[in-house]
Short mmCIF file of C-alpha atoms in Angstrom, two decimals:
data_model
loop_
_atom_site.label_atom_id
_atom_site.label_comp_id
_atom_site.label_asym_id
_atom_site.label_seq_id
_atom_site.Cartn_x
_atom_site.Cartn_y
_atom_site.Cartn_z
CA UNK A 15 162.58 62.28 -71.65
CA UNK A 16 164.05 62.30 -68.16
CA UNK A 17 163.18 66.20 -67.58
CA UNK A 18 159.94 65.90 -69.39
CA UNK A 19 158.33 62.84 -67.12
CA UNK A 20 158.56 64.79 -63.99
CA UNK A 21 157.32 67.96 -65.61
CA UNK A 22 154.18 66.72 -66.87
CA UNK A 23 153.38 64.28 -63.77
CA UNK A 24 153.90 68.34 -61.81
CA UNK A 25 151.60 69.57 -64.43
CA UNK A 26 149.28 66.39 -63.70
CA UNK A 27 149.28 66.92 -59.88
CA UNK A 28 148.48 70.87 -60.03
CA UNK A 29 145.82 70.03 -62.58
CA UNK A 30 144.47 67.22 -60.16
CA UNK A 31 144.66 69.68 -56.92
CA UNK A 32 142.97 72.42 -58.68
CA UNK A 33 140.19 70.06 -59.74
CA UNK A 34 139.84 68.20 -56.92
CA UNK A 35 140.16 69.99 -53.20
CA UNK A 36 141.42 67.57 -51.34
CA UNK A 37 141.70 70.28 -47.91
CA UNK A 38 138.38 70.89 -48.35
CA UNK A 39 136.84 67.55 -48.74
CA UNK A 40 138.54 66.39 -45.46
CA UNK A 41 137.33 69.51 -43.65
CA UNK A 42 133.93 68.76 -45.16
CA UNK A 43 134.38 65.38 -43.68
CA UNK A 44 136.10 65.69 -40.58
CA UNK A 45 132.95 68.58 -39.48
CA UNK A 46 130.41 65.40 -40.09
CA UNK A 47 128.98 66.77 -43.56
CA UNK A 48 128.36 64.03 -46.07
CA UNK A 49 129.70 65.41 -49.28
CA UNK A 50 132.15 63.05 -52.36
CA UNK A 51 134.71 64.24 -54.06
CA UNK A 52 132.47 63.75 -57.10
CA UNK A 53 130.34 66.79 -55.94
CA UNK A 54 133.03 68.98 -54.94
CA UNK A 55 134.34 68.27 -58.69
CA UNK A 56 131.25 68.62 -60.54
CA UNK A 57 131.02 71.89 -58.95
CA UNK A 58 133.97 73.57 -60.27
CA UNK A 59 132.93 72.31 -63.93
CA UNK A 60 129.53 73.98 -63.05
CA UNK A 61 131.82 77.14 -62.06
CA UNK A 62 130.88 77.44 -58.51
CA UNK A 63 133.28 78.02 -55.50
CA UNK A 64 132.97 74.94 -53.72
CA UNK A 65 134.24 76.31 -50.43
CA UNK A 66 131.35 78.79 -50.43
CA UNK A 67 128.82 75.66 -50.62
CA UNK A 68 130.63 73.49 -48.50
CA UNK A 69 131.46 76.11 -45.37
CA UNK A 70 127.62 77.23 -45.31
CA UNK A 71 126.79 73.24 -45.32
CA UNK A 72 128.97 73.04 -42.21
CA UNK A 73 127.51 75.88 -40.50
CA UNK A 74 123.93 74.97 -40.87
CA UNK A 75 125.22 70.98 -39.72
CA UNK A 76 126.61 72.34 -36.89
CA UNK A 77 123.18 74.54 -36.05
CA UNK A 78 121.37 71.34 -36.51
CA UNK A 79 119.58 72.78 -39.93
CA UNK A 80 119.12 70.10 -42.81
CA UNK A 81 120.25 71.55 -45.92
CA UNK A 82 121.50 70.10 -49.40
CA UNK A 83 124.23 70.97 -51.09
CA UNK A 84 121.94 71.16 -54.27
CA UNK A 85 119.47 73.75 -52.79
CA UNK A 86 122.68 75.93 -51.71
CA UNK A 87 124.13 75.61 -55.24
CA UNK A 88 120.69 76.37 -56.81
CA UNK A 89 120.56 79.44 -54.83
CA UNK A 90 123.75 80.62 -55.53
CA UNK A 91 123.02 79.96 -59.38
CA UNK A 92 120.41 81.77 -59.06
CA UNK A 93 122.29 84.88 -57.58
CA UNK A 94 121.05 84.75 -53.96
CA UNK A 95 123.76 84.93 -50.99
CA UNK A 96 123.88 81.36 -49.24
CA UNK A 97 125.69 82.36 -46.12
CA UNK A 98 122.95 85.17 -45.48
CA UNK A 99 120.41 82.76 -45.86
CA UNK A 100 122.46 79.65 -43.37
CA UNK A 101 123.33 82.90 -40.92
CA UNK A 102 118.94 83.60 -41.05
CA UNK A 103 118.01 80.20 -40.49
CA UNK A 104 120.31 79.46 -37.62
CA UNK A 105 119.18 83.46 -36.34
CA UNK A 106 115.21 81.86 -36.66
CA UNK A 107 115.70 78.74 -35.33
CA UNK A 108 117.68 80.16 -31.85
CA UNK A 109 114.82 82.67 -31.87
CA UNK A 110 112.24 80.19 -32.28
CA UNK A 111 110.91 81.60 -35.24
CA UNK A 112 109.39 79.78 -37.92
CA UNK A 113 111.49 80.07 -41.40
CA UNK A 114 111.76 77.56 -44.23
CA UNK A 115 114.86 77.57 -46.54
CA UNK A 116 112.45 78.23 -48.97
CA UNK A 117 111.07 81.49 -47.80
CA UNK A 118 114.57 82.65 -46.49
CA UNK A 119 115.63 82.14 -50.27
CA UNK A 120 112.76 83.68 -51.92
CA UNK A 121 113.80 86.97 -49.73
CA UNK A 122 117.07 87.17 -50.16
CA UNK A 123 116.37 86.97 -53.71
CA UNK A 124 113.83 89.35 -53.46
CA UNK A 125 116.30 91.69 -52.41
CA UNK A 126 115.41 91.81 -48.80
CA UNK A 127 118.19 91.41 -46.15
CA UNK A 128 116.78 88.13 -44.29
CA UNK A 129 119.53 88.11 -41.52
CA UNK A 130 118.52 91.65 -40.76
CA UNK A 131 115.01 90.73 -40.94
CA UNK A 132 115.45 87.72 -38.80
CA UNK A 133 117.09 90.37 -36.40
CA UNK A 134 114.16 93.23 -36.39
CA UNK A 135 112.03 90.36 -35.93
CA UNK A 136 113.93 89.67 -32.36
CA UNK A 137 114.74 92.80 -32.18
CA UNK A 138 112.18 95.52 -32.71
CA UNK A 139 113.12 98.52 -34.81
CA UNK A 140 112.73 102.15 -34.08
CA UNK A 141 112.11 104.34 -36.72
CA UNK A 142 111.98 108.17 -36.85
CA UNK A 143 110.07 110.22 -38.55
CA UNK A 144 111.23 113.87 -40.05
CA UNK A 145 109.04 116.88 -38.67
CA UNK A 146 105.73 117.02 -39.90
CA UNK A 147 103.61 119.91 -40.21
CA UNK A 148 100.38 119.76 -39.44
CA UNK A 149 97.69 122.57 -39.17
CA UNK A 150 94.71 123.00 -36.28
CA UNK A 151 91.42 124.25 -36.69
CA UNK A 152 92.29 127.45 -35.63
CA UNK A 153 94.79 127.36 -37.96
CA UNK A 154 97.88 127.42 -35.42
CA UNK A 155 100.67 124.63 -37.37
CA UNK A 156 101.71 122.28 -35.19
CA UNK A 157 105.17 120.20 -35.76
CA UNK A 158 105.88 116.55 -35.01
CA UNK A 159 108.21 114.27 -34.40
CA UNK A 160 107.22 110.84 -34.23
CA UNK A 161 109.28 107.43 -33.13
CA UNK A 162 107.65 104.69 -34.37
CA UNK A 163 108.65 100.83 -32.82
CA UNK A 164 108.38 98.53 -35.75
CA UNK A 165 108.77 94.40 -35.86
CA UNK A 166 109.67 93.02 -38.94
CA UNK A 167 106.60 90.52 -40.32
CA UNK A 168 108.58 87.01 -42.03
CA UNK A 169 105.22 86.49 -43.56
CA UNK A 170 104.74 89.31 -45.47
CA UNK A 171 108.64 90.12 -45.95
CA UNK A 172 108.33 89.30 -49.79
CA UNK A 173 105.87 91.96 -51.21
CA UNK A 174 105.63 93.68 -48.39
CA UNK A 175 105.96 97.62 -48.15
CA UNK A 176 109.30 98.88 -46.77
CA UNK A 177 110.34 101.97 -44.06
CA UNK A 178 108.97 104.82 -46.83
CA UNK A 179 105.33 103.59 -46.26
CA UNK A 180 105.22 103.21 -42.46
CA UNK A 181 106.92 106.89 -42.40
CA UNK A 182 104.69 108.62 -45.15
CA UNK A 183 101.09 106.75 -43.25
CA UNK A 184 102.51 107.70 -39.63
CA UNK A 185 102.73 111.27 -41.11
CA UNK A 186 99.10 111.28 -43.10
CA UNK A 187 97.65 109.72 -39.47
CA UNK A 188 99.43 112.42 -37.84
CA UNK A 189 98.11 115.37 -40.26
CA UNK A 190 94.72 114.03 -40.19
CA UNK A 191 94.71 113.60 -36.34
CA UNK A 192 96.36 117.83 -35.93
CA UNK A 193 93.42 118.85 -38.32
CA UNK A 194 90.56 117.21 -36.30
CA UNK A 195 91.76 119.51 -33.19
CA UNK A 196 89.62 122.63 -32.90
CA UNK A 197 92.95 124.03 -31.26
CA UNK A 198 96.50 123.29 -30.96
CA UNK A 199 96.30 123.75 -27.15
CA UNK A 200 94.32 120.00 -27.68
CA UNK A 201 97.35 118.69 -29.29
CA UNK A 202 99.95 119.99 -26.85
CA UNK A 203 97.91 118.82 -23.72
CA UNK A 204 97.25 115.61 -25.21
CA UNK A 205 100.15 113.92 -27.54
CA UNK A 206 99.16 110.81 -26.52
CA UNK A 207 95.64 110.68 -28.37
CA UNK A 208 97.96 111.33 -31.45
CA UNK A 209 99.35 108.16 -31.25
CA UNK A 210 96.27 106.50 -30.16
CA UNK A 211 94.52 107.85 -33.21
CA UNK A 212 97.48 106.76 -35.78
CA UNK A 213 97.23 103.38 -33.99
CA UNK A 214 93.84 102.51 -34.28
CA UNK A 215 93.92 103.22 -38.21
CA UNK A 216 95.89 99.78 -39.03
CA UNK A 217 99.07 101.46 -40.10
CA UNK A 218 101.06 98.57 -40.60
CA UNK A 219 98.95 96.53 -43.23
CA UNK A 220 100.74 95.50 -46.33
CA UNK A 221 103.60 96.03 -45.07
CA UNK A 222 106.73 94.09 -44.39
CA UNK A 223 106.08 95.36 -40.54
CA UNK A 224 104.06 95.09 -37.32
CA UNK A 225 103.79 98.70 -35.79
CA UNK A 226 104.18 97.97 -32.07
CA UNK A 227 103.88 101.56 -31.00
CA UNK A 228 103.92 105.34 -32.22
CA UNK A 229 105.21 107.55 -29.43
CA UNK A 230 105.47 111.29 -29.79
CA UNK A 231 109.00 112.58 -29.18
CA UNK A 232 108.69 116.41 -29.90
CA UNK A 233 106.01 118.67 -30.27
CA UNK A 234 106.47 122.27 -30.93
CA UNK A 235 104.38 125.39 -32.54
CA UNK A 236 104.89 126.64 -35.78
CA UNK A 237 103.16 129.74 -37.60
CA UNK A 238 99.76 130.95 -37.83
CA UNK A 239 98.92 129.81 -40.89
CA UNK A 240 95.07 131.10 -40.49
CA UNK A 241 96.32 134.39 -39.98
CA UNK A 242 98.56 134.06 -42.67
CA UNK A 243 95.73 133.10 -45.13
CA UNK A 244 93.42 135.82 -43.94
CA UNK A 245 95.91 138.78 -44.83
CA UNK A 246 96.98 137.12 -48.15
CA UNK A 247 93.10 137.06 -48.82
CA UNK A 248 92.95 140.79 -47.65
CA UNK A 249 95.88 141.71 -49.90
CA UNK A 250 94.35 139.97 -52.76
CA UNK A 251 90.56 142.19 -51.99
CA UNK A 252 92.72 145.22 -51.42
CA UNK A 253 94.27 144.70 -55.14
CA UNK A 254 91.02 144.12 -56.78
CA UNK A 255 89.65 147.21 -55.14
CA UNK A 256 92.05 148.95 -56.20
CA UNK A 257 92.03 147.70 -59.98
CA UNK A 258 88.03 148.09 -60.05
CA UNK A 259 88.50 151.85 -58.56
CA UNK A 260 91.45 152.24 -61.12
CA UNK A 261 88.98 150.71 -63.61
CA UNK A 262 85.91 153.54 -62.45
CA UNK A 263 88.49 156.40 -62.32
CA UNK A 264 89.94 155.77 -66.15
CA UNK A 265 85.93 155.44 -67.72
CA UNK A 266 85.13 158.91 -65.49
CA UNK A 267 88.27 160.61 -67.15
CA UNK A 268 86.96 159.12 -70.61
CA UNK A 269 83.56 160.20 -70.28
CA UNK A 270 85.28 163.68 -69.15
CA UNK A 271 86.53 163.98 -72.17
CA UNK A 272 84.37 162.41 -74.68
CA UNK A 273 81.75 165.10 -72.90
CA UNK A 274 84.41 168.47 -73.30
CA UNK A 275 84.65 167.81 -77.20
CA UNK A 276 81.11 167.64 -77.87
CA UNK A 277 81.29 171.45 -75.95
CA UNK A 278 84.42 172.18 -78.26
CA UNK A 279 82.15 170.41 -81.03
CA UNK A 280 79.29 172.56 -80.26
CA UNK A 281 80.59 175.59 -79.88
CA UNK A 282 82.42 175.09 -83.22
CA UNK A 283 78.77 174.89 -84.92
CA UNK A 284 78.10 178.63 -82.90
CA UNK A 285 79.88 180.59 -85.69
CA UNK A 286 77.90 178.97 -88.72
CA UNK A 287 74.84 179.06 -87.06
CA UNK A 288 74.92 182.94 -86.10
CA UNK A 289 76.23 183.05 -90.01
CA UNK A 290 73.30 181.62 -90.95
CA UNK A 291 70.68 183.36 -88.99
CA UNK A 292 72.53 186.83 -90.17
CA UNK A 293 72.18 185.58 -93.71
CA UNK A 294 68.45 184.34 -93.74
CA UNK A 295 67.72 187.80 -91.93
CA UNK A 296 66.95 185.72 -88.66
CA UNK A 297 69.11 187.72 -86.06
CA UNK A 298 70.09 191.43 -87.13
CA UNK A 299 72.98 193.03 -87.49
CA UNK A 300 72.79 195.06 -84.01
CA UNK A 301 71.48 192.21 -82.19
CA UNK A 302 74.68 190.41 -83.24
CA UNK A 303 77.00 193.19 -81.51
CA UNK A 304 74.69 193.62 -78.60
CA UNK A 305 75.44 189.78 -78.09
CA UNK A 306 79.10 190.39 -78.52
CA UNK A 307 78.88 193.25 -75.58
CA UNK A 308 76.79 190.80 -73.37
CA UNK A 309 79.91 187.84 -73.91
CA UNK A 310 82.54 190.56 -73.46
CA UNK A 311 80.39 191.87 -70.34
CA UNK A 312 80.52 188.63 -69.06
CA UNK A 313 84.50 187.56 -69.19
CA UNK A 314 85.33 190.68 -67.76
CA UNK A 315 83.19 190.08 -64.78
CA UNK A 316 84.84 186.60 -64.33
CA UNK A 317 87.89 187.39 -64.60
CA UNK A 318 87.27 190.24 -62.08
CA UNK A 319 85.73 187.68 -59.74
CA UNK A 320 88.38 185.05 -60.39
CA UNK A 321 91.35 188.20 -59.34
CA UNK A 322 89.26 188.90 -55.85
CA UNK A 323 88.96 185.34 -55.11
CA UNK A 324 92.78 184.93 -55.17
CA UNK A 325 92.94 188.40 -53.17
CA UNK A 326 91.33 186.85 -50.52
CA UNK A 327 93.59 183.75 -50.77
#
């Protein structure tokens, strides 16, 4: 009994420290924050860190922000980041910038980073496009680099479009602006009405930003992509030339040959036909050899002819 009294009134006071945090209910109370040992109990049974609650209480006390411990612990039931949200507040409220603890929690559990937002918001962002290709009139491509100064918008944080949009409409403006030049000379002279153009269009609506300015960082000539297009096109009529000449030249040769074996056809039917004639009495028997004399007459003078031609040669 002697060793087992102390050991459970030991057990009793770790039990009773681990519950209850003493260290931080004075430092709670000694910064001015109103907050019982009650609370700071029932919020390890609800399995919250009370420290987290009670240092972002203190904070946003000391910044002059009214806060409840309840609307901290709801938020960080809920899965948001209290001290991002105390840090945004206090950023808003130096910065004279009007933010509820209701929108700054509503971002952050959005997913947005309201601190940072808070900060663009003082602090304008700039933003760089990649190169973008764009093609003139004349059909000269034309590359550009764009910076673009961006504000974040408090409003229209929650819902709002992110970086991806303000890039991919600064590039459309950009593309549409290049192909309304007649040359890319215009473009080079005049970057500026780039800019101007992409401006005017309203960039920045539905998105979580205000577009203060688009300025053109690097301009720079690419291919001719007219020129380009124009000898693709001329290899492409060049091929289907060629296939319909291809096409002509294979039905000549067919024709050429369909048309030598009616000859060979023909001349097959000579034989039976003299046969005939001899046989019905048509064509006589000498007229038949002086025919034979005339053919044989008549190779033998070609073939003469054909041996002085290549004499001459």
């Amino acid at each position: 009994m002697p060793i087992i009294i102390p050991a459970l009134i030991v057990i009793f006071v770790i039990v009773f420290l681990s519950l209850v945090p003493i260290g931080l209910w004075i430092t709670a109370r000694s910064s001015g924050v109103p907050v019982s040992m009650g609370s700071l109990v029932a919020m390890r049974f609800r399995r919250i860190n009370p420290s987290r609650i009670i240092y972002a209480l203190i904070k946003s006390h000391q910044a002059g922000i009214q806060i409840t411990s309840s609307d901290l612990e709801s938020h960080l039931l809920s899965g948001g980041d209290v001290n991002q949200v105390v840090d945004a507040l206090i950023a808003a409220e130096r910065a004279n910038i009007d933010l509820t603890f209701q929108q700054a929690a509503a971002m952050n559990l959005a997913g947005r980073n309201v601190f940072e937002a808070v900060q663009v918001s003082v602090n304008p962002k700039v933003i760089n496009t990649p190169t973008i290709a764009a093609v003139a009139k004349n059909g000269i491509e034309v590359k550009v680099i764009a910076k673009v100064t961006v504000r974040a918008n408090i409003e229209r944080l929650v819902g709002g479009a992110g970086e991806e949009t303000i890039i991919a409409r600064v590039g459309e403006g950009i593309v549409t602006t290049v192909g309304s030049s007649h040359t890319h000379a215009e473009v080079l002279e005049n970057p500026d009405n780039i800019s101007q153009t992409v401006l005017e269009k309203g960039l920045d609506s539905g998105t979580a930003f205000e577009i203060l300015s688009i300025d053109i960082a690097d301009v720079d000539v690419g291919r001719n992509v007219g020129a380009e297009l124009q000898r693709d096109q001329a290899e492409a009529d060049k091929n289907i030339a060629q296939a319909k000449a291809e096409e002509r030249r294979a039905q000549a040769i067919a024709l050429e040959q369909e048309n030598r074996a009616k000859v060979v056809e023909a001349q097959s039917k000579v034989p039976l036909a003299i046969a005939k004639a001899l046989e019905s009495g048509n064509l006589g028997v000498l007229d038949y050899y002086n025919m034979k004399n005339i053919n044989a007459d008549t190779q033998m003078r070609n073939k003469i002819s054909e041996s002085d031609s290549r004499d001459e040669f």
